[in-house]
Amino acid sequence: QGSDRLCARLCEAAWASWFVSVLDLTFQDHHLHTSRAILAGARCRQRLGRQKSCLQTPLKRPPRATAALPRRPSALPKHARSLARPQTPRAAPIPLPLPSRLTLEPLAQTKGTSSFGKRHSKTHTTCRRCGKVSFHLQKKVCASCGYPGAKMRRFNWSEKALRRRTNGTGRMRHMRHMPRRFKNGFREGTQAKAAKSVAASA
């Protein structure tokens, strides 16, 4: 029984050493130190009772410098604050080039807008009959009076249009004289008296 235990112990130690060597080679090649490998190394130490770690110990950071830092300028006395500030020389300002002449010159003329040749927005012109700017240039029909149609365009729903285009709003070459004649005693349908008889009676 003792020899069996010794053989089992030696086999376990050989297996553990082989496993440790494989892990060492793997992590040396790939520079990997994971938490699983660290746990495996701890278990190997517990089994074999070794003092050395199964894996190479990870590199430790260098200790921080514990040298005494200089005090802040605010903690220094007033007369020493100016000495503690870094004295950096200031760069001289670059002089701007001044114009040789101070006279104002007019700006160069540009060619202006390029849409003058595209302004084809005139659709209506003056009507020969009603005088409104309602005669369509392409349709050749007045939108207000219906010229060149013989019938005057007229609707009862357009009250203001009827008021603007009724009798008395145009030239009235004949009707404008009729009321004035009747006011002056004009008699219609009568026979004029002979001038000789009037002169003889007188």
Tab-separated table of C-alpha atoms in Angstrom:
chain	number	residue	atom	x	y	z
A	1	GLN	CA	0.000	0.000	0.000
A	2	GLY	CA	2.840	2.379	0.761
A	3	SER	CA	4.445	1.795	-2.621
A	4	ASP	CA	1.110	2.359	-4.354
A	5	ARG	CA	0.678	5.656	-2.577
A	6	LEU	CA	4.237	6.670	-3.477
A	7	CYS	CA	3.685	5.806	-7.140
A	8	ALA	CA	0.410	7.729	-7.203
A	9	ARG	CA	2.116	10.716	-5.548
A	10	LEU	CA	4.948	10.633	-8.076
A	11	CYS	CA	2.528	10.376	-11.007
A	12	GLU	CA	0.530	13.294	-9.681
A	13	ALA	CA	3.689	15.357	-9.255
A	14	ALA	CA	4.885	14.486	-12.773
A	15	TRP	CA	1.511	15.410	-14.259
A	16	ALA	CA	1.425	18.658	-12.336
A	17	SER	CA	4.964	19.589	-13.429
A	18	TRP	CA	4.119	18.812	-17.062
A	19	PHE	CA	0.936	20.893	-16.847
A	20	VAL	CA	2.861	23.775	-15.277
A	21	SER	CA	5.544	23.646	-17.985
A	22	VAL	CA	2.887	23.694	-20.725
A	23	LEU	CA	1.156	26.658	-19.106
A	24	ASP	CA	4.473	28.472	-18.746
A	25	LEU	CA	5.308	27.991	-22.413
A	26	THR	CA	1.837	29.066	-23.531
A	27	PHE	CA	1.746	32.244	-21.512
A	28	GLN	CA	5.329	33.133	-22.289
A	29	ASP	CA	4.574	32.946	-25.997
A	30	HIS	CA	1.301	34.845	-25.909
A	31	HIS	CA	1.898	37.056	-22.853
A	32	LEU	CA	-1.486	36.180	-21.397
A	33	HIS	CA	-2.228	36.202	-17.685
A	34	THR	CA	-5.862	35.452	-17.138
A	35	SER	CA	-7.766	34.810	-13.970
A	36	ARG	CA	-8.255	31.133	-14.863
A	37	ALA	CA	-4.493	30.529	-15.119
A	38	ILE	CA	-3.905	32.218	-11.775
A	39	LEU	CA	-6.535	30.004	-10.146
A	40	ALA	CA	-4.945	26.901	-11.701
A	41	GLY	CA	-1.561	27.923	-10.314
A	42	ALA	CA	-3.023	28.378	-6.859
A	43	ARG	CA	-4.583	24.904	-6.953
A	44	CYS	CA	-1.226	23.388	-8.015
A	45	ARG	CA	0.502	25.066	-5.073
A	46	GLN	CA	-2.078	23.680	-2.680
A	47	ARG	CA	-1.665	20.157	-4.042
A	48	LEU	CA	2.101	19.993	-4.232
A	49	GLY	CA	2.846	22.281	-1.324
A	50	ARG	CA	5.424	24.142	-3.308
A	51	GLN	CA	6.656	27.565	-2.410
A	52	LYS	CA	7.024	28.725	-5.970
A	53	SER	CA	4.060	29.672	-8.072
A	54	CYS	CA	3.101	27.510	-11.018
A	55	LEU	CA	3.056	30.508	-13.286
A	56	GLN	CA	5.504	33.285	-13.579
A	57	THR	CA	4.551	36.100	-11.332
A	58	PRO	CA	3.067	39.004	-13.322
A	59	LEU	CA	5.130	42.105	-13.621
A	60	LYS	CA	4.434	44.643	-10.941
A	61	ARG	CA	4.172	48.333	-11.512
A	62	PRO	CA	7.073	50.390	-10.259
A	63	PRO	CA	6.366	52.105	-6.957
A	64	ARG	CA	5.196	55.672	-7.169
A	65	ALA	CA	7.653	58.384	-6.393
A	66	THR	CA	7.103	59.578	-2.848
A	67	ALA	CA	9.269	62.667	-3.179
A	68	ALA	CA	7.814	65.746	-1.583
A	69	LEU	CA	6.015	67.859	-4.154
A	70	PRO	CA	6.433	71.635	-4.041
A	71	ARG	CA	3.675	73.519	-2.384
A	72	ARG	CA	1.033	75.262	-4.429
A	73	PRO	CA	1.533	78.930	-5.085
A	74	SER	CA	-1.587	79.696	-3.080
A	75	ALA	CA	0.010	78.117	0.022
A	76	LEU	CA	3.163	80.166	-0.388
A	77	PRO	CA	3.427	83.647	1.088
A	78	LYS	CA	2.432	86.579	-1.070
A	79	HIS	CA	5.958	87.757	-1.780
A	80	ALA	CA	6.988	84.261	-2.995
A	81	ARG	CA	4.019	83.581	-5.309
A	82	SER	CA	5.487	85.523	-8.199
A	83	LEU	CA	8.724	83.546	-7.919
A	84	ALA	CA	6.889	80.206	-7.965
A	85	ARG	CA	5.079	80.953	-11.226
A	86	PRO	CA	6.899	79.864	-14.388
A	87	GLN	CA	8.316	82.864	-16.151
A	88	THR	CA	7.670	82.181	-19.848
A	89	PRO	CA	8.707	84.876	-22.308
A	90	ARG	CA	5.815	86.254	-24.310
A	91	ALA	CA	6.046	86.405	-28.071
A	92	ALA	CA	6.099	89.857	-29.592
A	93	PRO	CA	2.916	90.760	-31.536
A	94	ILE	CA	3.224	90.461	-35.296
A	95	PRO	CA	2.657	93.847	-36.972
A	96	LEU	CA	-0.150	93.830	-39.532
A	97	PRO	CA	0.621	95.158	-42.997
A	98	LEU	CA	-0.901	98.590	-43.497
A	99	PRO	CA	-2.343	99.582	-46.878
A	100	SER	CA	-0.245	101.937	-48.917
A	101	ARG	CA	-3.283	104.088	-49.797
A	102	LEU	CA	-6.131	104.909	-47.462
A	103	THR	CA	-8.527	105.898	-50.254
A	104	LEU	CA	-11.749	103.898	-50.742
A	105	GLU	CA	-12.012	102.248	-54.133
A	106	PRO	CA	-15.367	101.265	-55.649
A	107	LEU	CA	-16.131	97.588	-55.986
A	108	ALA	CA	-15.854	95.971	-59.387
A	109	GLN	CA	-19.097	95.738	-61.326
A	110	THR	CA	-20.521	92.263	-61.692
A	111	LYS	CA	-22.560	90.989	-64.585
A	112	GLY	CA	-25.789	91.094	-62.559
A	113	THR	CA	-28.571	88.583	-62.565
A	114	SER	CA	-28.789	85.989	-65.289
A	115	SER	CA	-32.580	85.642	-65.314
A	116	PHE	CA	-33.455	88.656	-67.453
A	117	GLY	CA	-33.953	86.476	-70.520
A	118	LYS	CA	-36.438	84.194	-68.759
A	119	ARG	CA	-39.077	86.731	-67.739
A	120	HIS	CA	-42.017	85.633	-69.926
A	121	SER	CA	-44.706	86.419	-67.382
A	122	LYS	CA	-46.926	88.771	-69.464
A	123	THR	CA	-50.188	86.909	-70.126
A	124	HIS	CA	-52.807	89.677	-70.518
A	125	THR	CA	-52.928	93.023	-72.291
A	126	THR	CA	-55.424	95.875	-72.773
A	127	CYS	CA	-58.802	94.974	-74.261
A	128	ARG	CA	-59.997	97.048	-77.242
A	129	ARG	CA	-63.623	97.077	-76.073
A	130	CYS	CA	-63.707	97.340	-72.280
A	131	GLY	CA	-60.265	98.857	-71.747
A	132	LYS	CA	-59.245	96.436	-68.975
A	133	VAL	CA	-55.977	94.571	-68.950
A	134	SER	CA	-57.878	91.296	-69.361
A	135	PHE	CA	-57.274	90.321	-72.985
A	136	HIS	CA	-55.390	87.018	-72.987
A	137	LEU	CA	-52.532	87.038	-75.456
A	138	GLN	CA	-52.638	83.310	-76.201
A	139	LYS	CA	-56.385	82.687	-76.011
A	140	LYS	CA	-57.186	85.991	-77.819
A	141	VAL	CA	-60.268	86.430	-75.606
A	142	CYS	CA	-61.009	89.089	-73.012
A	143	ALA	CA	-61.620	87.646	-69.566
A	144	SER	CA	-63.846	90.591	-68.587
A	145	CYS	CA	-66.130	91.384	-71.519
A	146	GLY	CA	-65.624	88.373	-73.793
A	147	TYR	CA	-64.219	90.306	-76.778
A	148	PRO	CA	-64.118	89.520	-79.739
A	149	GLY	CA	-67.475	87.865	-79.066
A	150	ALA	CA	-70.498	89.962	-80.120
A	151	LYS	CA	-72.320	89.284	-76.850
A	152	MET	CA	-71.140	91.246	-73.839
A	153	ARG	CA	-69.980	88.991	-71.023
A	154	ARG	CA	-72.334	89.640	-68.118
A	155	PHE	CA	-73.503	87.694	-65.056
A	156	ASN	CA	-76.037	88.621	-62.394
A	157	TRP	CA	-73.910	87.131	-59.617
A	158	SER	CA	-71.178	89.706	-60.333
A	159	GLU	CA	-72.904	92.683	-58.696
A	160	LYS	CA	-69.845	94.886	-58.566
A	161	ALA	CA	-68.954	94.080	-62.165
A	162	LEU	CA	-72.438	95.152	-63.294
A	163	ARG	CA	-72.112	98.370	-61.339
A	164	ARG	CA	-68.790	99.160	-62.918
A	165	ARG	CA	-69.896	98.328	-66.446
A	166	THR	CA	-73.416	99.785	-66.685
A	167	ASN	CA	-74.796	102.759	-68.639
A	168	GLY	CA	-73.102	105.993	-67.765
A	169	THR	CA	-69.643	104.547	-67.097
A	170	GLY	CA	-68.391	104.723	-70.685
A	171	ARG	CA	-67.977	107.490	-73.216
A	172	MET	CA	-71.746	107.936	-73.955
A	173	ARG	CA	-71.120	109.899	-77.150
A	174	HIS	CA	-74.875	110.394	-77.626
A	175	MET	CA	-76.544	109.926	-74.233
A	176	ARG	CA	-74.354	112.371	-72.367
A	177	HIS	CA	-75.879	115.276	-74.342
A	178	MET	CA	-79.573	114.308	-74.092
A	179	PRO	CA	-80.295	115.421	-70.480
A	180	ARG	CA	-78.659	118.773	-71.145
A	181	ARG	CA	-80.901	119.435	-74.155
A	182	PHE	CA	-84.093	118.701	-72.266
A	183	LYS	CA	-82.977	120.942	-69.439
A	184	ASN	CA	-82.610	123.804	-71.911
A	185	GLY	CA	-86.201	123.413	-73.210
A	186	PHE	CA	-85.643	120.958	-76.029
A	187	ARG	CA	-89.015	119.778	-77.455
A	188	GLU	CA	-89.243	116.513	-79.291
A	189	GLY	CA	-91.731	115.777	-82.143
A	190	THR	CA	-92.946	119.351	-82.824
A	191	GLN	CA	-92.988	121.540	-85.920
A	192	ALA	CA	-90.847	124.640	-85.948
A	193	LYS	CA	-92.542	127.929	-86.629
A	194	ALA	CA	-91.737	129.903	-89.777
A	195	ALA	CA	-89.303	132.722	-89.221
A	196	LYS	CA	-91.168	135.066	-91.657
A	197	SER	CA	-94.506	134.891	-89.831
A	198	VAL	CA	-92.820	135.613	-86.531
A	199	ALA	CA	-91.094	138.666	-87.970
A	200	ALA	CA	-94.334	139.971	-89.638
A	201	SER	CA	-96.386	139.780	-86.475
A	202	ALA	CA	-93.773	141.715	-84.628
